[in-house]
């Protein structure tokens, strides 16, 4: 089934497996274009080791640089298998943030809750000019404001980010009102260029949800191809807001993380596009320049544990 609007899913997976990688920070790459595709699975290592292949019945496997199976043209999205997902997130935030601060004087960073935010506490204080960083929230439960509290504790206070640069979701009883106000705040921010965040970080659930966008949900569909940027959500007695898939895909850069063997099936489906419409939100994430959508997986999520 075809997805509407900009919510397009990857068509296939091009995996490039690197073995016996020399000692180095970052990653080694032996690109191999197949069927005109540009999808790369880059296996990263921080020490000399034999790097395992991405194990998947649905993904193409490369041995000795030669493909054993081709799935055809692909999206251009990049997937990295790294030893330490949290450390790599910190490295990429520092690298991307530094680029935009130098380029335009500000860096807009949109974050979820959970382990991704905790990881940011490991960034070095001198990694960025934190006075230029603006923090937004990909999702938030109204009243509890756990994402805001977690971010404050994990890294915002430690890094000395100015209070006015921390864009907390408005405290409204009505989630639709909160969503409308937050959408307006994002649109008005000088740190957000034409509605595009510089970087959005997303964790992924076993079911493929990202932020508060869950499989088959009304919010996933409502914010996909409609131009809506922030959505109000009422589920039982819990009220929350979430940025839409349209806002996510309008970002200049998106980093998705997947850690643990419980993410293996989900990651394979998302990266190959092998899923039913609306069933896997993570698989709908694709920036306009697809190479700026990066998946970070550990060995377990890649099926190598």
PDB file of C-alpha atoms in Angstrom, residues 32-255:
ATOM      1  CA  UNK A  32      28.659  -0.815  -3.068  1.00  0.00           C
ATOM      2  CA  UNK A  33      25.908   0.563  -5.264  1.00  0.00           C
ATOM      3  CA  UNK A  34      23.319  -1.986  -6.292  1.00  0.00           C
ATOM      4  CA  UNK A  35      20.373  -1.380  -8.579  1.00  0.00           C
ATOM      5  CA  UNK A  36      21.060   2.352  -8.467  1.00  0.00           C
ATOM      6  CA  UNK A  37      20.483   2.328  -4.718  1.00  0.00           C
ATOM      7  CA  UNK A  38      22.351   4.366  -2.146  1.00  0.00           C
ATOM      8  CA  UNK A  39      21.310   2.707   1.098  1.00  0.00           C
ATOM      9  CA  UNK A  40      24.329   1.893   3.222  1.00  0.00           C
ATOM     10  CA  UNK A  41      24.718  -0.180   6.351  1.00  0.00           C
ATOM     11  CA  UNK A  42      28.024   0.975   7.776  1.00  0.00           C
ATOM     12  CA  UNK A  43      29.547  -1.175  10.474  1.00  0.00           C
ATOM     13  CA  UNK A  44      31.450   0.985  12.936  1.00  0.00           C
ATOM     14  CA  UNK A  45      34.097  -0.042  15.422  1.00  0.00           C
ATOM     15  CA  UNK A  46      36.354   1.738  17.870  1.00  0.00           C
ATOM     16  CA  UNK A  47      38.974  -1.024  17.961  1.00  0.00           C
ATOM     17  CA  UNK A  48      40.401  -3.693  15.698  1.00  0.00           C
ATOM     18  CA  UNK A  49      37.865  -6.480  15.484  1.00  0.00           C
ATOM     19  CA  UNK A  50      35.931  -8.661  13.122  1.00  0.00           C
ATOM     20  CA  UNK A  51      32.703  -6.809  12.580  1.00  0.00           C
ATOM     21  CA  UNK A  52      29.681  -9.087  12.144  1.00  0.00           C
ATOM     22  CA  UNK A  53      27.215  -8.851   9.304  1.00  0.00           C
ATOM     23  CA  UNK A  54      23.666  -7.556   9.635  1.00  0.00           C
ATOM     24  CA  UNK A  55      21.739 -10.784  10.102  1.00  0.00           C
ATOM     25  CA  UNK A  56      18.341 -10.743   8.479  1.00  0.00           C
ATOM     26  CA  UNK A  57      16.316 -13.003   6.269  1.00  0.00           C
ATOM     27  CA  UNK A  58      14.883  -9.934   4.552  1.00  0.00           C
ATOM     28  CA  UNK A  59      18.063  -7.871   4.318  1.00  0.00           C
ATOM     29  CA  UNK A  60      20.693  -8.356   1.675  1.00  0.00           C
ATOM     30  CA  UNK A  61      23.962  -9.831   2.943  1.00  0.00           C
ATOM     31  CA  UNK A  62      27.362  -8.995   1.495  1.00  0.00           C
ATOM     32  CA  UNK A  63      30.321 -11.342   1.825  1.00  0.00           C
ATOM     33  CA  UNK A  64      33.740 -10.361   0.596  1.00  0.00           C
ATOM     34  CA  UNK A  65      32.254  -7.242  -0.976  1.00  0.00           C
ATOM     35  CA  UNK A  66      29.948  -9.200  -3.275  1.00  0.00           C
ATOM     36  CA  UNK A  67      26.184  -9.191  -2.839  1.00  0.00           C
ATOM     37  CA  UNK A  68      24.398 -12.463  -2.297  1.00  0.00           C
ATOM     38  CA  UNK A  69      20.984 -10.904  -2.679  1.00  0.00           C
ATOM     39  CA  UNK A  70      19.769  -7.587  -4.045  1.00  0.00           C
ATOM     40  CA  UNK A  71      16.477  -5.992  -3.148  1.00  0.00           C
ATOM     41  CA  UNK A  72      16.640  -3.320  -5.840  1.00  0.00           C
ATOM     42  CA  UNK A  73      16.725   0.480  -5.599  1.00  0.00           C
ATOM     43  CA  UNK A  74      16.886   1.941  -2.128  1.00  0.00           C
ATOM     44  CA  UNK A  75      16.256   5.123  -0.205  1.00  0.00           C
ATOM     45  CA  UNK A  76      19.655   6.557   0.641  1.00  0.00           C
ATOM     46  CA  UNK A  77      19.101   6.276   4.396  1.00  0.00           C
ATOM     47  CA  UNK A  78      22.241   5.331   6.330  1.00  0.00           C
ATOM     48  CA  UNK A  79      22.377   2.711   9.084  1.00  0.00           C
ATOM     49  CA  UNK A  80      25.384   2.343  11.366  1.00  0.00           C
ATOM     50  CA  UNK A  81      26.116  -0.603  13.601  1.00  0.00           C
ATOM     51  CA  UNK A  82      28.107   0.854  16.489  1.00  0.00           C
ATOM     52  CA  UNK A  83      29.561  -0.533  19.693  1.00  0.00           C
ATOM     53  CA  UNK A  84      28.070   2.207  21.882  1.00  0.00           C
ATOM     54  CA  UNK A  85      24.878   3.851  20.653  1.00  0.00           C
ATOM     55  CA  UNK A  86      24.815   6.434  23.452  1.00  0.00           C
ATOM     56  CA  UNK A  87      28.387   7.532  22.794  1.00  0.00           C
ATOM     57  CA  UNK A  88      27.715   7.845  19.078  1.00  0.00           C
ATOM     58  CA  UNK A  89      24.613   9.958  19.718  1.00  0.00           C
ATOM     59  CA  UNK A  90      26.735  12.344  21.763  1.00  0.00           C
ATOM     60  CA  UNK A  91      29.385  12.523  19.046  1.00  0.00           C
ATOM     61  CA  UNK A  92      26.815  13.263  16.357  1.00  0.00           C
ATOM     62  CA  UNK A  93      25.003  15.911  18.397  1.00  0.00           C
ATOM     63  CA  UNK A  94      28.317  17.689  18.966  1.00  0.00           C
ATOM     64  CA  UNK A  95      29.314  17.397  15.308  1.00  0.00           C
ATOM     65  CA  UNK A  96      25.980  18.463  13.831  1.00  0.00           C
ATOM     66  CA  UNK A  97      25.409  21.144  16.451  1.00  0.00           C
ATOM     67  CA  UNK A  98      28.824  22.652  15.866  1.00  0.00           C
ATOM     68  CA  UNK A  99      28.139  22.803  12.144  1.00  0.00           C
ATOM     69  CA  UNK A 100      24.888  24.747  12.495  1.00  0.00           C
ATOM     70  CA  UNK A 101      26.200  27.088  15.181  1.00  0.00           C
ATOM     71  CA  UNK A 102      29.049  27.998  12.856  1.00  0.00           C
ATOM     72  CA  UNK A 103      26.720  28.260   9.866  1.00  0.00           C
ATOM     73  CA  UNK A 104      23.790  30.222  11.317  1.00  0.00           C
ATOM     74  CA  UNK A 105      24.576  31.007  14.931  1.00  0.00           C
ATOM     75  CA  UNK A 106      22.014  28.644  16.494  1.00  0.00           C
ATOM     76  CA  UNK A 107      21.319  24.921  16.793  1.00  0.00           C
ATOM     77  CA  UNK A 108      17.777  23.564  17.181  1.00  0.00           C
ATOM     78  CA  UNK A 109      17.686  20.147  18.838  1.00  0.00           C
ATOM     79  CA  UNK A 110      14.417  18.233  19.250  1.00  0.00           C
ATOM     80  CA  UNK A 111      14.521  15.385  21.764  1.00  0.00           C
ATOM     81  CA  UNK A 112      12.283  12.606  23.096  1.00  0.00           C
ATOM     82  CA  UNK A 113      12.442  11.188  26.608  1.00  0.00           C
ATOM     83  CA  UNK A 114      14.097   8.027  27.880  1.00  0.00           C
ATOM     84  CA  UNK A 115      17.539   6.619  27.199  1.00  0.00           C
ATOM     85  CA  UNK A 116      18.366   9.048  24.393  1.00  0.00           C
ATOM     86  CA  UNK A 117      18.099  11.993  26.767  1.00  0.00           C
ATOM     87  CA  UNK A 118      20.082  10.210  29.473  1.00  0.00           C
ATOM     88  CA  UNK A 119      22.832   9.638  26.915  1.00  0.00           C
ATOM     89  CA  UNK A 120      23.155  13.367  26.344  1.00  0.00           C
ATOM     90  CA  UNK A 121      24.424  13.746  29.878  1.00  0.00           C
ATOM     91  CA  UNK A 122      27.730  12.284  28.660  1.00  0.00           C
ATOM     92  CA  UNK A 123      28.449  15.080  26.182  1.00  0.00           C
ATOM     93  CA  UNK A 124      31.441  17.174  27.175  1.00  0.00           C
ATOM     94  CA  UNK A 125      30.563  20.631  28.412  1.00  0.00           C
ATOM     95  CA  UNK A 126      32.995  22.188  25.951  1.00  0.00           C
ATOM     96  CA  UNK A 127      31.621  20.224  22.986  1.00  0.00           C
ATOM     97  CA  UNK A 128      29.329  23.085  21.945  1.00  0.00           C
ATOM     98  CA  UNK A 129      28.565  26.699  22.657  1.00  0.00           C
ATOM     99  CA  UNK A 130      25.488  25.750  24.656  1.00  0.00           C
ATOM    100  CA  UNK A 131      24.230  29.330  24.764  1.00  0.00           C
ATOM    101  CA  UNK A 132      23.397  28.861  21.066  1.00  0.00           C
ATOM    102  CA  UNK A 133      21.482  25.598  21.546  1.00  0.00           C
ATOM    103  CA  UNK A 134      17.670  25.574  21.533  1.00  0.00           C
ATOM    104  CA  UNK A 135      15.943  22.477  22.904  1.00  0.00           C
ATOM    105  CA  UNK A 136      12.493  21.332  21.788  1.00  0.00           C
ATOM    106  CA  UNK A 137      10.525  18.235  22.765  1.00  0.00           C
ATOM    107  CA  UNK A 138       9.283  15.551  20.381  1.00  0.00           C
ATOM    108  CA  UNK A 139       6.613  14.434  22.838  1.00  0.00           C
ATOM    109  CA  UNK A 140       5.422  15.370  26.297  1.00  0.00           C
ATOM    110  CA  UNK A 141       2.785  14.287  28.783  1.00  0.00           C
ATOM    111  CA  UNK A 142       0.851  17.287  29.988  1.00  0.00           C
ATOM    112  CA  UNK A 143       0.881  17.843  33.731  1.00  0.00           C
ATOM    113  CA  UNK A 144       3.730  15.416  34.399  1.00  0.00           C
ATOM    114  CA  UNK A 145       6.200  16.983  31.925  1.00  0.00           C
ATOM    115  CA  UNK A 146       8.535  14.010  32.358  1.00  0.00           C
ATOM    116  CA  UNK A 147      10.480  14.670  29.156  1.00  0.00           C
ATOM    117  CA  UNK A 148      11.266  18.230  30.220  1.00  0.00           C
ATOM    118  CA  UNK A 149      12.229  17.164  33.737  1.00  0.00           C
ATOM    119  CA  UNK A 150      14.408  14.338  32.424  1.00  0.00           C
ATOM    120  CA  UNK A 151      16.221  16.637  30.007  1.00  0.00           C
ATOM    121  CA  UNK A 152      16.809  19.259  32.672  1.00  0.00           C
ATOM    122  CA  UNK A 153      18.317  16.649  34.958  1.00  0.00           C
ATOM    123  CA  UNK A 154      20.316  14.810  32.308  1.00  0.00           C
ATOM    124  CA  UNK A 155      22.040  17.636  30.452  1.00  0.00           C
ATOM    125  CA  UNK A 156      20.341  21.048  30.228  1.00  0.00           C
ATOM    126  CA  UNK A 157      21.375  22.304  33.675  1.00  0.00           C
ATOM    127  CA  UNK A 158      24.796  20.678  33.402  1.00  0.00           C
ATOM    128  CA  UNK A 159      25.501  22.339  30.064  1.00  0.00           C
ATOM    129  CA  UNK A 160      24.138  25.699  31.156  1.00  0.00           C
ATOM    130  CA  UNK A 161      21.620  26.062  28.343  1.00  0.00           C
ATOM    131  CA  UNK A 162      19.755  29.362  28.890  1.00  0.00           C
ATOM    132  CA  UNK A 163      16.222  28.979  30.241  1.00  0.00           C
ATOM    133  CA  UNK A 164      14.800  30.952  27.331  1.00  0.00           C
ATOM    134  CA  UNK A 165      16.346  28.416  24.941  1.00  0.00           C
ATOM    135  CA  UNK A 166      14.499  25.486  26.519  1.00  0.00           C
ATOM    136  CA  UNK A 167      11.146  25.332  24.755  1.00  0.00           C
ATOM    137  CA  UNK A 168       8.872  23.533  27.192  1.00  0.00           C
ATOM    138  CA  UNK A 169       5.471  22.388  25.948  1.00  0.00           C
ATOM    139  CA  UNK A 170       2.772  24.817  27.181  1.00  0.00           C
ATOM    140  CA  UNK A 171       0.904  23.764  30.321  1.00  0.00           C
ATOM    141  CA  UNK A 172      -2.657  23.551  29.041  1.00  0.00           C
ATOM    142  CA  UNK A 173      -5.578  21.417  30.169  1.00  0.00           C
ATOM    143  CA  UNK A 174      -6.578  20.867  26.543  1.00  0.00           C
ATOM    144  CA  UNK A 175      -3.949  18.954  24.505  1.00  0.00           C
ATOM    145  CA  UNK A 176      -5.203  20.502  21.267  1.00  0.00           C
ATOM    146  CA  UNK A 177      -4.620  23.969  22.703  1.00  0.00           C
ATOM    147  CA  UNK A 178      -1.162  22.944  23.906  1.00  0.00           C
ATOM    148  CA  UNK A 179      -0.363  21.530  20.468  1.00  0.00           C
ATOM    149  CA  UNK A 180      -1.479  24.696  18.692  1.00  0.00           C
ATOM    150  CA  UNK A 181       0.572  26.911  21.002  1.00  0.00           C
ATOM    151  CA  UNK A 182       3.646  24.721  20.674  1.00  0.00           C
ATOM    152  CA  UNK A 183       3.339  24.641  16.892  1.00  0.00           C
ATOM    153  CA  UNK A 184       3.229  28.433  16.901  1.00  0.00           C
ATOM    154  CA  UNK A 185       6.281  28.624  19.170  1.00  0.00           C
ATOM    155  CA  UNK A 186       8.255  26.330  16.897  1.00  0.00           C
ATOM    156  CA  UNK A 187       7.253  28.311  13.827  1.00  0.00           C
ATOM    157  CA  UNK A 188       8.250  31.602  15.472  1.00  0.00           C
ATOM    158  CA  UNK A 189      11.630  30.437  16.769  1.00  0.00           C
ATOM    159  CA  UNK A 190      14.647  31.999  15.061  1.00  0.00           C
ATOM    160  CA  UNK A 191      16.511  28.748  15.733  1.00  0.00           C
ATOM    161  CA  UNK A 192      14.165  26.785  13.457  1.00  0.00           C
ATOM    162  CA  UNK A 193      14.689  27.520   9.767  1.00  0.00           C
ATOM    163  CA  UNK A 194      11.429  27.561   7.806  1.00  0.00           C
ATOM    164  CA  UNK A 195       9.931  24.997  10.175  1.00  0.00           C
ATOM    165  CA  UNK A 196      12.905  22.615   9.876  1.00  0.00           C
ATOM    166  CA  UNK A 197      14.691  21.499  13.031  1.00  0.00           C
ATOM    167  CA  UNK A 198      18.439  21.127  12.675  1.00  0.00           C
ATOM    168  CA  UNK A 199      18.393  17.729  14.406  1.00  0.00           C
ATOM    169  CA  UNK A 200      15.704  15.456  15.792  1.00  0.00           C
ATOM    170  CA  UNK A 201      16.675  12.514  17.989  1.00  0.00           C
ATOM    171  CA  UNK A 202      14.312   9.553  18.197  1.00  0.00           C
ATOM    172  CA  UNK A 203      14.361   6.325  20.104  1.00  0.00           C
ATOM    173  CA  UNK A 204      12.441   3.389  18.646  1.00  0.00           C
ATOM    174  CA  UNK A 205      10.092   0.969  20.352  1.00  0.00           C
ATOM    175  CA  UNK A 206       9.813  -2.739  19.716  1.00  0.00           C
ATOM    176  CA  UNK A 207       6.593  -1.993  17.827  1.00  0.00           C
ATOM    177  CA  UNK A 208       8.317   0.718  15.786  1.00  0.00           C
ATOM    178  CA  UNK A 209       6.802   3.711  17.530  1.00  0.00           C
ATOM    179  CA  UNK A 210       8.761   6.952  17.653  1.00  0.00           C
ATOM    180  CA  UNK A 211       7.983   9.695  20.143  1.00  0.00           C
ATOM    181  CA  UNK A 212       4.259   9.349  20.774  1.00  0.00           C
ATOM    182  CA  UNK A 213       3.443   8.212  17.238  1.00  0.00           C
ATOM    183  CA  UNK A 214       2.263   4.621  17.526  1.00  0.00           C
ATOM    184  CA  UNK A 215       1.393   2.051  14.841  1.00  0.00           C
ATOM    185  CA  UNK A 216      -1.987   2.656  13.242  1.00  0.00           C
ATOM    186  CA  UNK A 217      -2.752   5.618  15.491  1.00  0.00           C
ATOM    187  CA  UNK A 218      -4.925   8.526  14.445  1.00  0.00           C
ATOM    188  CA  UNK A 219      -2.061  10.885  15.282  1.00  0.00           C
ATOM    189  CA  UNK A 220       0.323   9.095  12.932  1.00  0.00           C
ATOM    190  CA  UNK A 221      -2.129   9.449  10.056  1.00  0.00           C
ATOM    191  CA  UNK A 222      -3.240  12.956  10.992  1.00  0.00           C
ATOM    192  CA  UNK A 223       0.324  14.263  10.886  1.00  0.00           C
ATOM    193  CA  UNK A 224       1.467  12.524   7.740  1.00  0.00           C
ATOM    194  CA  UNK A 225       1.115  14.507   4.532  1.00  0.00           C
ATOM    195  CA  UNK A 226      -1.224  17.075   6.110  1.00  0.00           C
ATOM    196  CA  UNK A 227       1.229  19.796   7.087  1.00  0.00           C
ATOM    197  CA  UNK A 228       0.299  19.614  10.781  1.00  0.00           C
ATOM    198  CA  UNK A 229       3.379  19.950  12.963  1.00  0.00           C
ATOM    199  CA  UNK A 230       2.217  19.270  16.541  1.00  0.00           C
ATOM    200  CA  UNK A 231      -0.661  17.033  17.582  1.00  0.00           C
ATOM    201  CA  UNK A 232      -2.783  16.789  20.716  1.00  0.00           C
ATOM    202  CA  UNK A 233      -3.326  13.305  22.137  1.00  0.00           C
ATOM    203  CA  UNK A 234      -5.893  12.100  24.661  1.00  0.00           C
ATOM    204  CA  UNK A 235      -5.612   8.475  25.790  1.00  0.00           C
ATOM    205  CA  UNK A 236      -7.727   7.655  28.774  1.00  0.00           C
ATOM    206  CA  UNK A 237      -6.860  10.113  31.513  1.00  0.00           C
ATOM    207  CA  UNK A 238      -3.464  10.910  29.993  1.00  0.00           C
ATOM    208  CA  UNK A 239      -3.082  13.944  27.790  1.00  0.00           C
ATOM    209  CA  UNK A 240      -0.007  14.690  25.750  1.00  0.00           C
ATOM    210  CA  UNK A 241       1.361  16.335  22.644  1.00  0.00           C
ATOM    211  CA  UNK A 242       3.692  15.009  19.960  1.00  0.00           C
ATOM    212  CA  UNK A 243       5.436  16.410  16.932  1.00  0.00           C
ATOM    213  CA  UNK A 244       4.030  14.990  13.712  1.00  0.00           C
ATOM    214  CA  UNK A 245       5.648  12.797  11.110  1.00  0.00           C
ATOM    215  CA  UNK A 246       5.557  15.786   8.766  1.00  0.00           C
ATOM    216  CA  UNK A 247       7.622  17.841  11.220  1.00  0.00           C
ATOM    217  CA  UNK A 248      10.024  14.933  11.758  1.00  0.00           C
ATOM    218  CA  UNK A 249      10.559  14.464   8.046  1.00  0.00           C
ATOM    219  CA  UNK A 250      11.024  18.197   7.488  1.00  0.00           C
ATOM    220  CA  UNK A 251      14.087  18.176   9.780  1.00  0.00           C
ATOM    221  CA  UNK A 252      17.536  18.707   8.327  1.00  0.00           C
ATOM    222  CA  UNK A 253      18.851  15.687  10.220  1.00  0.00           C
ATOM    223  CA  UNK A 254      17.180  12.814  12.074  1.00  0.00           C
ATOM    224  CA  UNK A 255      18.966  10.183  14.150  1.00  0.00           C
TER     225      UNK A 255
END
